[in-house]
Coordinates of C-alpha atoms in Angstrom, one line a residue:
M229 CA 0.0 0.0 0.0
D230 CA 1.1 3.5 -0.8
L231 CA 2.4 5.1 2.5
N232 CA 0.9 8.5 1.6
K233 CA -2.5 6.9 1.1
H234 CA -2.2 5.2 4.5
T235 CA -1.2 8.5 6.2
N236 CA -4.1 10.3 4.6
A237 CA -6.5 7.6 5.8
T238 CA -5.1 7.7 9.3
T239 CA -5.3 11.6 9.4
L240 CA -8.9 11.6 8.3
L241 CA -9.7 8.8 10.8
E242 CA -8.3 11.0 13.6
K243 CA -10.6 13.8 12.5
H244 CA -13.6 11.5 12.8
F245 CA -13.4 11.3 16.5
D246 CA -14.7 14.8 17.2
I247 CA -17.4 14.5 14.5
A248 CA -18.4 11.0 15.7
F249 CA -18.8 12.4 19.2
A250 CA -21.5 14.8 17.9
A251 CA -23.4 12.5 15.6
P252 CA -26.1 10.3 17.2
D253 CA -24.7 7.0 16.0
G254 CA -21.3 8.4 15.1
I255 CA -19.2 6.2 17.5
K256 CA -20.9 3.1 16.1
K257 CA -20.1 4.2 12.6
L258 CA -16.6 5.0 13.6
R259 CA -16.1 1.5 14.9
E260 CA -17.4 0.1 11.7
L261 CA -15.0 2.3 9.7
I262 CA -12.0 1.2 11.8
L263 CA -12.8 -2.4 11.0
S264 CA -13.6 -1.7 7.3
L265 CA -10.2 0.0 6.9
A266 CA -8.5 -2.9 8.7
M267 CA -10.1 -5.5 6.4
Q268 CA -9.0 -3.5 3.3
G269 CA -5.4 -3.1 4.4
K270 CA -5.7 0.6 4.9
L271 CA -5.4 0.9 8.7
V272 CA -1.7 0.2 9.1
P273 CA 1.1 0.4 6.5
Q274 CA 2.4 -2.7 4.8
D275 CA 6.0 -3.8 5.5
P276 CA 7.8 -5.3 2.5
S277 CA 9.9 -7.5 4.8
D278 CA 6.7 -9.3 6.1
Q279 CA 6.4 -12.9 5.1
P280 CA 3.4 -12.8 2.6
A281 CA 0.0 -14.3 3.4
S282 CA 0.6 -17.0 0.8
E283 CA 3.4 -18.4 3.0
L284 CA 1.1 -18.3 6.1
L285 CA -1.5 -20.2 4.1
K286 CA 1.0 -22.9 3.2
E287 CA 2.0 -23.3 6.9
I288 CA -1.7 -23.6 7.8
E289 CA -2.3 -26.2 5.0
A290 CA 0.7 -28.2 6.2
E291 CA -0.6 -28.2 9.8
K292 CA -4.0 -29.3 8.6
E293 CA -2.4 -32.2 6.8
R294 CA -0.6 -33.2 9.9
L295 CA -3.8 -33.1 12.0
I296 CA -5.6 -35.3 9.4
K297 CA -2.8 -37.9 9.4
E298 CA -3.0 -38.0 13.2
G299 CA -6.7 -38.6 13.0
K300 CA -7.5 -35.4 14.9
I301 CA -9.6 -33.9 12.2
K302 CA -11.3 -35.2 9.0
K303 CA -10.2 -34.2 5.5
S304 CA -12.7 -31.7 4.1
Q305 CA -14.2 -31.6 0.7
P306 CA -12.4 -29.6 -1.9
L307 CA -13.6 -26.0 -2.1
P308 CA -14.3 -24.0 -5.3
E309 CA -11.7 -21.5 -6.2
I310 CA -12.5 -17.9 -5.6
K311 CA -13.6 -16.4 -8.9
P312 CA -12.9 -12.8 -9.9
D313 CA -16.6 -11.8 -9.6
E314 CA -16.6 -13.0 -5.9
I315 CA -13.8 -10.5 -4.9
P316 CA -15.4 -7.4 -3.4
Y317 CA -12.3 -5.2 -3.4
D318 CA -8.6 -5.2 -4.2
L319 CA -6.1 -6.1 -1.5
P320 CA -2.4 -5.2 -0.9
N321 CA 0.0 -7.4 -2.8
S322 CA 1.1 -9.3 0.3
W323 CA -2.5 -10.3 1.2
E324 CA -4.6 -13.3 -0.2
W325 CA -8.2 -14.0 -0.7
V326 CA -9.1 -17.4 0.8
R327 CA -12.1 -19.5 1.9
I328 CA -12.5 -19.5 5.7
E329 CA -12.5 -23.3 5.7
Q330 CA -8.9 -23.2 4.5
L331 CA -7.9 -21.6 7.8
V332 CA -9.8 -23.7 10.3
S333 CA -9.7 -27.2 11.8
K334 CA -13.4 -27.1 12.8
I335 CA -16.6 -25.4 11.8
G336 CA -19.6 -26.8 13.5
S337 CA -22.7 -25.9 15.5
G338 CA -23.8 -27.4 18.7
S339 CA -26.9 -29.4 19.5
T340 CA -29.7 -29.7 22.1
P341 CA -29.1 -32.2 24.9
R342 CA -31.4 -35.2 25.0
G343 CA -34.4 -34.0 27.0
G344 CA -34.0 -30.4 26.1
K345 CA -34.4 -28.0 29.1
D346 CA -35.1 -31.0 31.4
A347 CA -31.4 -31.9 31.0
Y348 CA -30.3 -28.7 32.5
E349 CA -28.6 -28.9 35.9
I350 CA -28.1 -26.4 38.8
E351 CA -24.4 -26.7 38.3
G352 CA -22.0 -28.6 36.1
I353 CA -20.6 -27.9 32.6
P354 CA -21.7 -24.6 31.1
F355 CA -24.0 -25.0 28.1
L356 CA -23.7 -21.8 26.0
R357 CA -26.7 -20.6 24.1
S358 CA -27.1 -17.6 21.8
Q359 CA -28.0 -15.3 24.7
N360 CA -24.5 -16.0 26.2
I361 CA -22.7 -15.0 23.0
W362 CA -22.1 -11.2 22.6
N363 CA -19.6 -9.2 20.6
N364 CA -16.3 -9.4 22.3
E365 CA -17.5 -11.4 25.4
I366 CA -19.2 -14.5 26.7
R367 CA -21.8 -13.6 29.3
L368 CA -22.4 -16.3 31.9
D369 CA -25.1 -14.5 34.0
D370 CA -27.9 -16.5 32.3
V371 CA -25.9 -19.7 31.5
A372 CA -27.4 -23.2 31.6
F373 CA -25.5 -26.2 32.9
I374 CA -25.4 -29.9 31.9
S375 CA -24.0 -32.9 33.7
E376 CA -20.6 -34.5 33.0
E377 CA -22.3 -37.5 31.5
T378 CA -24.3 -35.3 29.0
H379 CA -21.1 -33.4 28.3
R380 CA -19.3 -36.6 27.3
K381 CA -22.2 -37.6 25.0
M382 CA -22.0 -34.2 23.3
I383 CA -18.2 -34.2 22.8
A384 CA -18.6 -32.8 19.2
T385 CA -20.1 -29.6 20.6
K386 CA -17.3 -29.1 23.1
V387 CA -15.8 -25.6 23.3
I388 CA -12.1 -25.0 24.1
S389 CA -10.1 -21.9 24.8
M390 CA -9.4 -19.7 21.7
D391 CA -12.4 -20.9 19.8
I392 CA -14.5 -18.3 18.0
L393 CA -18.2 -18.7 18.8
L394 CA -20.7 -17.2 16.2
N395 CA -24.5 -17.0 16.6
I396 CA -26.0 -18.4 13.5
T397 CA -29.8 -18.1 14.0
G398 CA -32.4 -15.6 15.2
A399 CA -32.2 -11.9 16.1
S400 CA -28.7 -12.3 17.5
L401 CA -27.4 -13.7 14.2
G402 CA -23.8 -12.5 13.7
R403 CA -22.9 -11.9 17.3
C404 CA -19.4 -13.2 17.8
A405 CA -16.9 -13.8 20.7
I406 CA -13.6 -15.5 21.3
V407 CA -13.4 -18.0 24.1
P408 CA -10.8 -16.7 26.6
D409 CA -7.5 -18.5 27.0
D410 CA -8.3 -19.5 30.6
F411 CA -11.9 -20.6 29.9
A412 CA -12.8 -24.1 31.3
E413 CA -14.9 -26.6 29.4
A414 CA -18.3 -25.8 27.8
N415 CA -20.7 -27.0 25.2
V416 CA -22.8 -25.0 22.7
S417 CA -26.4 -25.2 21.5
Q418 CA -27.4 -25.6 17.9
H419 CA -27.8 -21.8 17.6
V420 CA -24.1 -21.3 18.0
T421 CA -21.3 -22.5 15.7
I422 CA -17.7 -23.2 16.7
I423 CA -14.9 -21.8 14.5
R424 CA -11.5 -23.2 15.5
C425 CA -8.5 -21.8 13.7
V426 CA -5.6 -24.1 12.8
N427 CA -3.2 -21.3 13.8
P428 CA -4.8 -19.8 17.0
E429 CA -2.8 -16.6 16.5
I430 CA -5.1 -15.5 13.6
R431 CA -8.3 -15.8 15.7
R432 CA -8.2 -12.1 16.6
F433 CA -8.1 -11.1 13.0
I434 CA -10.9 -13.5 12.0
H435 CA -13.0 -12.3 14.9
C436 CA -12.6 -8.7 13.8
L437 CA -13.4 -9.6 10.3
L438 CA -16.7 -11.3 11.2
L439 CA -17.7 -8.2 13.2
S440 CA -16.7 -5.8 10.4
P441 CA -19.4 -4.5 8.0
Y442 CA -17.9 -6.8 5.3
G443 CA -18.2 -9.9 7.6
Q444 CA -21.7 -9.0 8.9
S445 CA -22.9 -8.4 5.3
M446 CA -21.8 -12.0 4.4
I447 CA -23.5 -13.4 7.4
W448 CA -26.8 -11.6 6.9
S449 CA -27.0 -11.9 3.1
R450 CA -26.3 -15.7 3.1
Q451 CA -28.6 -16.9 5.8
V452 CA -31.0 -19.7 5.0
G453 CA -34.4 -20.9 6.3
M454 CA -37.9 -19.7 5.9
S455 CA -39.2 -19.7 9.5
R456 CA -36.1 -18.5 11.2
E457 CA -32.9 -17.0 9.8
G458 CA -29.9 -19.2 9.9
L459 CA -26.4 -19.7 8.6
S460 CA -25.5 -23.2 7.4
K461 CA -22.1 -24.8 7.8
K462 CA -21.7 -25.2 4.0
V463 CA -22.3 -21.5 3.4
L464 CA -20.0 -20.4 6.2
E465 CA -17.2 -22.6 5.0
Q466 CA -17.1 -20.7 1.7
F467 CA -16.9 -17.2 3.1
Q468 CA -14.2 -15.2 1.3
I469 CA -11.6 -14.0 3.7
P470 CA -9.0 -11.3 3.0
L471 CA -5.9 -12.7 4.7
P472 CA -3.0 -10.4 5.6
P473 CA 0.6 -11.5 6.6
L474 CA 0.8 -12.7 10.2
A475 CA 3.1 -9.8 11.2
E476 CA 0.6 -7.3 9.7
Q477 CA -2.2 -9.0 11.6
R478 CA -0.4 -8.3 14.8
R479 CA 0.0 -4.6 13.9
L480 CA -3.7 -4.4 12.8
I481 CA -5.0 -5.9 16.0
A482 CA -2.8 -3.5 18.1
K483 CA -4.1 -0.6 16.1
I484 CA -7.7 -1.8 16.3
D485 CA -7.4 -2.2 20.1
E486 CA -6.0 1.3 20.4
L487 CA -8.7 2.9 18.3
M488 CA -11.5 0.9 19.9
A489 CA -10.3 2.0 23.3
R490 CA -10.6 5.6 22.2
C491 CA -14.2 4.8 21.0
D492 CA -14.9 3.4 24.5
E493 CA -13.7 6.6 26.0
L494 CA -15.8 8.7 23.7
E495 CA -18.9 6.6 24.6
R496 CA -18.1 7.0 28.3
L497 CA -17.7 10.8 27.9
R498 CA -21.0 11.0 25.9
S499 CA -22.8 8.9 28.4
D500 CA -21.6 11.1 31.3
R501 CA -22.6 14.2 29.4
D502 CA -26.1 12.9 28.6
R503 CA -26.6 11.6 32.1
K504 CA -25.6 15.0 33.5
Q505 CA -27.9 16.8 31.2
I506 CA -30.8 14.6 32.1
T507 CA -30.1 14.8 35.9
V508 CA -29.8 18.6 35.9
H509 CA -33.0 18.9 33.7
N510 CA -35.0 16.6 36.0
S511 CA -33.9 18.5 39.0
A512 CA -34.9 21.8 37.4
L513 CA -38.3 20.4 36.5
N514 CA -38.8 19.0 40.0
R515 CA -38.1 22.5 41.4
L516 CA -40.9 23.9 39.1
I517 CA -43.3 21.3 40.4
I518 CA -42.6 21.6 44.1
A519 CA -42.3 25.4 44.0
K520 CA -44.0 26.8 47.1
D521 CA -44.8 30.2 45.6
Q522 CA -44.5 32.3 42.4
S523 CA -41.0 33.5 43.3
D524 CA -39.7 29.9 43.6
F525 CA -41.4 29.0 40.4
N526 CA -39.9 32.0 38.5
T527 CA -36.4 31.1 39.8
A528 CA -36.7 27.5 38.6
W529 CA -38.1 28.6 35.2
Q530 CA -35.4 31.2 34.8
F531 CA -32.7 28.5 35.2
I532 CA -34.4 26.4 32.5
T533 CA -34.6 29.3 30.0
Q534 CA -30.9 30.3 30.7
H535 CA -29.7 26.8 29.8
F536 CA -32.5 25.9 27.3
S537 CA -30.2 25.0 24.3
E538 CA -28.0 22.7 26.5
L539 CA -30.9 21.0 28.3
Y540 CA -33.0 20.4 25.2
S541 CA -30.3 18.9 22.9
V542 CA -31.5 15.3 23.9
K543 CA -35.0 14.0 23.3
E544 CA -35.2 12.3 26.7
N545 CA -35.4 15.8 28.2
V546 CA -38.2 16.8 25.8
T547 CA -40.1 13.7 26.9
E548 CA -39.7 14.8 30.6
L549 CA -40.7 18.3 29.7
R550 CA -44.0 17.0 28.2
K551 CA -44.7 15.2 31.5
A552 CA -43.9 18.3 33.5
I553 CA -46.2 20.4 31.5
L554 CA -49.1 18.1 32.2
Q555 CA -48.2 17.8 35.9
L556 CA -48.0 21.6 36.3
A557 CA -51.4 21.8 34.5
V558 CA -53.2 19.5 36.9
M559 CA -51.7 21.3 39.9
G560 CA -52.9 24.7 38.8
K561 CA -49.4 26.0 38.1
L562 CA -49.5 26.2 34.3
V563 CA -51.7 29.3 33.9
P564 CA -52.6 32.1 36.3
Q565 CA -56.0 32.0 38.1
D566 CA -58.6 34.7 37.4
P567 CA -60.7 35.7 40.5
N568 CA -63.6 36.5 38.1
D569 CA -63.9 32.8 37.0
Q570 CA -66.9 30.9 38.2
P571 CA -65.4 28.4 40.7
A572 CA -65.2 24.7 40.0
S573 CA -67.9 23.9 42.6
E574 CA -70.5 25.4 40.2
L575 CA -69.3 23.2 37.4
L576 CA -69.7 20.1 39.6
K577 CA -73.3 21.2 40.4
E578 CA -74.1 21.5 36.7
I579 CA -72.7 18.1 35.9
E580 CA -74.8 16.6 38.8
K581 CA -78.0 18.2 37.4
E582 CA -77.3 16.7 33.9
K583 CA -76.7 13.3 35.4
E584 CA -80.0 13.5 37.3
R585 CA -81.8 14.2 34.0
L586 CA -80.2 11.1 32.4
V587 CA -81.4 9.0 35.4
K588 CA -85.0 10.3 34.9
E589 CA -84.7 9.5 31.1
G590 CA -83.7 5.9 32.0
K591 CA -80.4 6.2 30.2
I592 CA -78.3 5.6 33.3
K593 CA -78.8 4.3 36.8
K594 CA -78.3 6.5 39.8
S595 CA -74.8 5.7 41.0
Q596 CA -73.9 5.2 44.7
P597 CA -72.2 8.4 46.0
L598 CA -68.5 7.9 46.7
P599 CA -67.0 9.1 50.0
K600 CA -65.8 12.7 50.0
I601 CA -62.1 13.1 49.4
K602 CA -60.3 13.7 52.7
L603 CA -57.5 16.2 53.2
D604 CA -55.0 13.4 53.9
E605 CA -55.9 11.7 50.6
V606 CA -55.0 14.7 48.3
P607 CA -51.5 14.5 46.8
Y608 CA -51.0 18.3 46.6
N609 CA -52.7 21.6 47.4
L610 CA -54.9 23.4 44.9
P611 CA -55.8 27.0 44.1
T612 CA -58.9 28.2 46.1
S613 CA -61.2 28.1 43.0
W614 CA -60.4 24.5 42.3
E615 CA -62.1 21.4 43.7
W616 CA -61.1 17.8 44.5
T617 CA -63.7 15.2 43.3
N618 CA -63.8 11.6 42.1
L619 CA -63.6 10.8 38.4
Q620 CA -67.0 9.2 38.6
D621 CA -68.5 12.6 39.5
L622 CA -67.5 14.2 36.2
F623 CA -69.2 11.7 33.9
A624 CA -72.6 10.2 33.3
V625 CA -71.1 6.8 33.8
V626 CA -67.6 5.2 34.0
T627 CA -68.0 1.7 32.6
D628 CA -66.3 -0.6 30.1
G629 CA -67.1 -2.6 26.9
D630 CA -69.3 -5.7 26.6
H631 CA -68.0 -8.6 28.7
Q632 CA -69.4 -11.2 26.3
A633 CA -67.5 -12.3 23.1
P634 CA -69.4 -10.5 20.3
P635 CA -70.5 -12.1 17.1
K636 CA -68.2 -11.4 14.1
V637 CA -69.1 -10.2 10.6
D638 CA -67.0 -9.2 7.6
D639 CA -68.6 -5.7 7.6
G640 CA -70.6 -3.8 10.2
I641 CA -69.9 -1.7 13.2
P642 CA -66.2 -1.5 14.2
F643 CA -65.3 -3.4 17.4
L644 CA -62.1 -1.9 18.9
V645 CA -59.6 -3.8 21.1
I646 CA -56.5 -2.6 22.9
G647 CA -54.4 -3.0 19.8
N648 CA -56.6 -0.3 18.1
L649 CA -56.0 2.2 20.9
N650 CA -52.5 1.7 22.4
T651 CA -50.9 4.4 20.3
G652 CA -53.1 7.0 22.0
K653 CA -55.3 7.4 18.9
V654 CA -58.1 5.3 17.4
T655 CA -56.7 3.0 14.6
W656 CA -59.4 1.7 12.4
E657 CA -57.2 -0.5 10.3
N658 CA -57.5 -4.2 10.9
C659 CA -60.4 -3.8 13.3
R660 CA -63.1 -6.4 13.8
F661 CA -66.7 -5.8 13.1
V662 CA -70.0 -6.7 14.8
P663 CA -73.6 -6.8 13.4
H664 CA -75.7 -3.6 13.5
D665 CA -78.4 -5.3 15.6
Y666 CA -75.7 -6.3 18.1
Y667 CA -74.5 -2.7 18.4
E668 CA -78.1 -1.5 18.8
S669 CA -78.6 -3.9 21.7
I670 CA -75.8 -2.4 23.8
D671 CA -76.7 -0.1 26.6
W672 CA -76.4 3.7 26.0
G673 CA -73.6 4.0 28.5
R674 CA -71.5 1.4 26.7
K675 CA -71.7 3.1 23.3
P676 CA -68.8 5.5 22.9
S677 CA -69.7 8.7 21.1
K678 CA -68.2 12.1 20.4
N679 CA -66.7 13.9 23.4
D680 CA -66.4 10.7 25.4
I681 CA -63.1 9.4 26.6
L682 CA -61.8 5.8 26.2
Y683 CA -59.2 4.6 28.7
T684 CA -57.2 1.3 28.4
V685 CA -57.4 -0.7 31.6
T686 CA -55.6 -4.0 30.8
G687 CA -52.1 -4.7 29.6
S688 CA -51.1 -1.3 28.1
Y689 CA -53.2 0.4 30.7
G690 CA -53.4 4.1 31.4
I691 CA -53.9 5.4 27.8
P692 CA -56.7 8.0 27.3
I693 CA -58.2 8.6 23.9
F694 CA -60.5 11.6 23.3
I695 CA -63.3 10.8 20.8
D696 CA -63.7 13.6 18.3
S697 CA -65.7 11.7 15.7
N698 CA -69.4 10.8 15.3
R699 CA -68.6 7.4 13.9
K700 CA -70.4 4.5 15.6
F701 CA -68.3 1.8 17.2
C702 CA -68.0 -0.4 20.3
V703 CA -65.2 -1.6 22.5
Q704 CA -64.0 -4.7 24.3
R705 CA -64.2 -5.0 28.1
H706 CA -60.5 -4.1 28.5
V707 CA -61.3 -0.5 27.6
A708 CA -63.1 1.8 30.0
I709 CA -65.7 4.3 28.6
L710 CA -65.9 7.7 30.3
K711 CA -69.4 8.6 29.1
S712 CA -69.7 12.4 29.1
V713 CA -72.5 14.8 29.8
E714 CA -72.6 18.3 28.2
S715 CA -70.6 19.9 31.0
S716 CA -68.0 17.1 31.4
P717 CA -64.5 18.7 31.1
T718 CA -63.4 16.0 28.7
E719 CA -60.5 17.8 27.0
Y720 CA -59.0 18.8 30.3
I721 CA -59.5 15.3 31.7
T722 CA -57.9 13.7 28.7
H723 CA -54.8 15.7 29.4
L724 CA -55.0 14.9 33.1
L725 CA -55.2 11.2 32.4
K726 CA -52.0 11.5 30.5
S727 CA -50.2 13.0 33.4
K728 CA -47.7 11.2 35.7
Y729 CA -50.1 11.7 38.6
A730 CA -52.9 9.8 36.8
F731 CA -50.6 7.0 35.7
N732 CA -49.1 6.6 39.1
Y733 CA -52.6 6.4 40.6
A734 CA -53.7 3.8 38.0
T735 CA -50.6 1.7 38.8
S736 CA -51.3 1.9 42.5
V737 CA -54.8 0.4 42.1
A738 CA -54.0 -2.0 39.3
T739 CA -54.4 -5.7 40.1
G740 CA -52.9 -8.9 38.6
I741 CA -49.3 -10.1 38.1
A742 CA -48.7 -11.3 34.5
Q743 CA -51.1 -8.7 33.1
K744 CA -52.1 -5.7 35.2
T745 CA -55.7 -4.4 35.1
V746 CA -57.1 -1.2 36.5
P747 CA -60.4 -2.1 38.1
L748 CA -63.4 0.2 37.3
S749 CA -64.0 0.7 41.1
G750 CA -60.5 2.1 41.4
L751 CA -60.8 4.2 38.3
R752 CA -64.0 5.7 39.4
R753 CA -62.4 6.7 42.7
M754 CA -59.4 8.5 41.1
P755 CA -59.1 11.9 42.8
I756 CA -59.4 14.6 40.2
A757 CA -58.3 18.2 40.6
V758 CA -61.0 20.2 38.8
P759 CA -60.4 23.9 37.8
P760 CA -63.1 26.4 36.9
M761 CA -64.3 25.9 33.3
N762 CA -62.8 29.1 32.0
E763 CA -59.4 28.2 33.5
Q764 CA -59.7 24.7 31.9
H765 CA -60.0 26.4 28.5
R766 CA -56.8 28.4 29.2
I767 CA -55.0 25.3 30.5
V768 CA -55.9 23.2 27.4
A769 CA -54.8 26.1 25.1
K770 CA -51.5 26.4 27.0
I771 CA -50.9 22.7 26.9
D772 CA -51.5 22.6 23.1
Q773 CA -49.2 25.6 22.7
L774 CA -46.4 24.0 24.8
M775 CA -46.8 20.6 23.2
A776 CA -46.4 22.2 19.8
L777 CA -43.2 23.8 21.1
C778 CA -42.0 20.4 22.2
D779 CA -42.7 19.1 18.7
N780 CA -40.6 21.9 17.3
I781 CA -37.7 21.2 19.7
E782 CA -37.7 17.5 18.7
K783 CA -37.7 18.5 15.0
Q784 CA -34.7 20.8 15.7
I785 CA -32.9 18.0 17.5
D786 CA -33.6 15.7 14.5
T787 CA -32.3 18.3 12.1
A788 CA -29.1 18.9 14.1
N789 CA -28.5 15.2 14.4
S790 CA -29.1 14.8 10.7
K791 CA -26.6 17.5 9.9
Q792 CA -24.0 15.8 12.1
T793 CA -24.7 12.5 10.6
N794 CA -24.4 13.9 7.0
L795 CA -21.1 15.6 8.0
L796 CA -19.7 12.3 9.4
N797 CA -20.8 10.4 6.3
A798 CA -19.2 13.0 4.0
V799 CA -15.9 12.7 5.8
M800 CA -16.0 8.9 6.0
T801 CA -16.4 8.7 2.2
K802 CA -13.1 10.4 1.8
V803 CA -11.2 7.7 3.6

């Protein structure tokens, strides 16, 4: 390789570190670039005094012949020569393109012990599965064990030190680790293949190659199987490997280790920076929420405005800001109170009158009054014009969908389940349908309509959906229906149900272990901070304004990140 070309590549690579630090996935791309340069012979200069790779290959072939004669390995089938159209890029003169099978004494996956999981023991010989194999390390925190007897029966799957272990199926396809020199005995499952190099010294280079973009592209593009991705032994054996001289491999590995250590340091610095930003921001938001008076509130807000660009350079902080906006709203701290507003107590009286009218019309049954909310039950103090009340008191009825399995038809009235609602909006695609006469038989209170609120109560619980459409539909029993009257503060309550306070309350009353459910009795008792109606309008308008601001901040973050990524990509193409 031309020394000037190598120097230019190294210089540009050095410049990448600052740019990579700023780009969202810059450090990941930098690691990929380091390995790509290494596999192309561009990371370190070639030394004309190095013994060429062709000689290394002869030594490996001679050693394989010796192992075959001694009966330690079997002679493999002849491999096809590497054709010119199989060569993805040119190599330095001292390198060689070879099949990976030419370099190894073993390529083979493991197997499942007889009896499957029933064969696992509390202790014994480690049985390595795909979840134990990670890039650069073997993790034993979730390792299974097999007995000595099972281990002896599975001798073909035995792992020894310096083996390369490669995941060959599933989502972890391509994860790759080297067995440490001091590793004791182990076996592997059928989802892991063992690659054992004839010359153990080349294992580090082969490992880096398999982790490189070139190696990963071979692994992912040549997988087989319809139901679950997989990499067959026959395909793996024929991988084309760029083989450098052994002396250059040593220099390459030393350089890779040096540069990867710098990447590790960059990741640590970025993690520390982001953690500090998030910690400082959360502390500032907490000061807003617990502010005892307007002076404390103004001081906390002034800190945020002074450091706005720093605090909102990460999306995690924007997410927390959204939560804080809702929390401040339900505590009466988002907009000022107006002494001319009709107090919330008058609104509650109006709702009660409308509910009494529905009882007389036979649309709903008179509900049992819930106990008044006591002072020791309220989570925070409210402005004097606000009132604490139960959620049930704000709606005609708080109920859920039909408990019986409805009849199905190809076309009719939509029947919505949790999956149609768990994004926070109604998704009509792929919904079921019920007959029109079935829909008409449902009680008025169980027919959601415009200005009602749906609220998921099972599994993905705690998601409110405001209904702004006149479209007819019904819901399953895992969805609560907050049936409104004309005076019900539905827009404000929708925002309140999205708040951290409401979610924490729902979590506190939820029952079940595998799948949590918010019982209707607990939902009806949720203490609600009710503002005067005029203040509700101001709160909703302010929330909408601030959420739009959050949307813009996230767009700005995406734009800034995109610019940094484009800059990094532009520089990387020059290497």
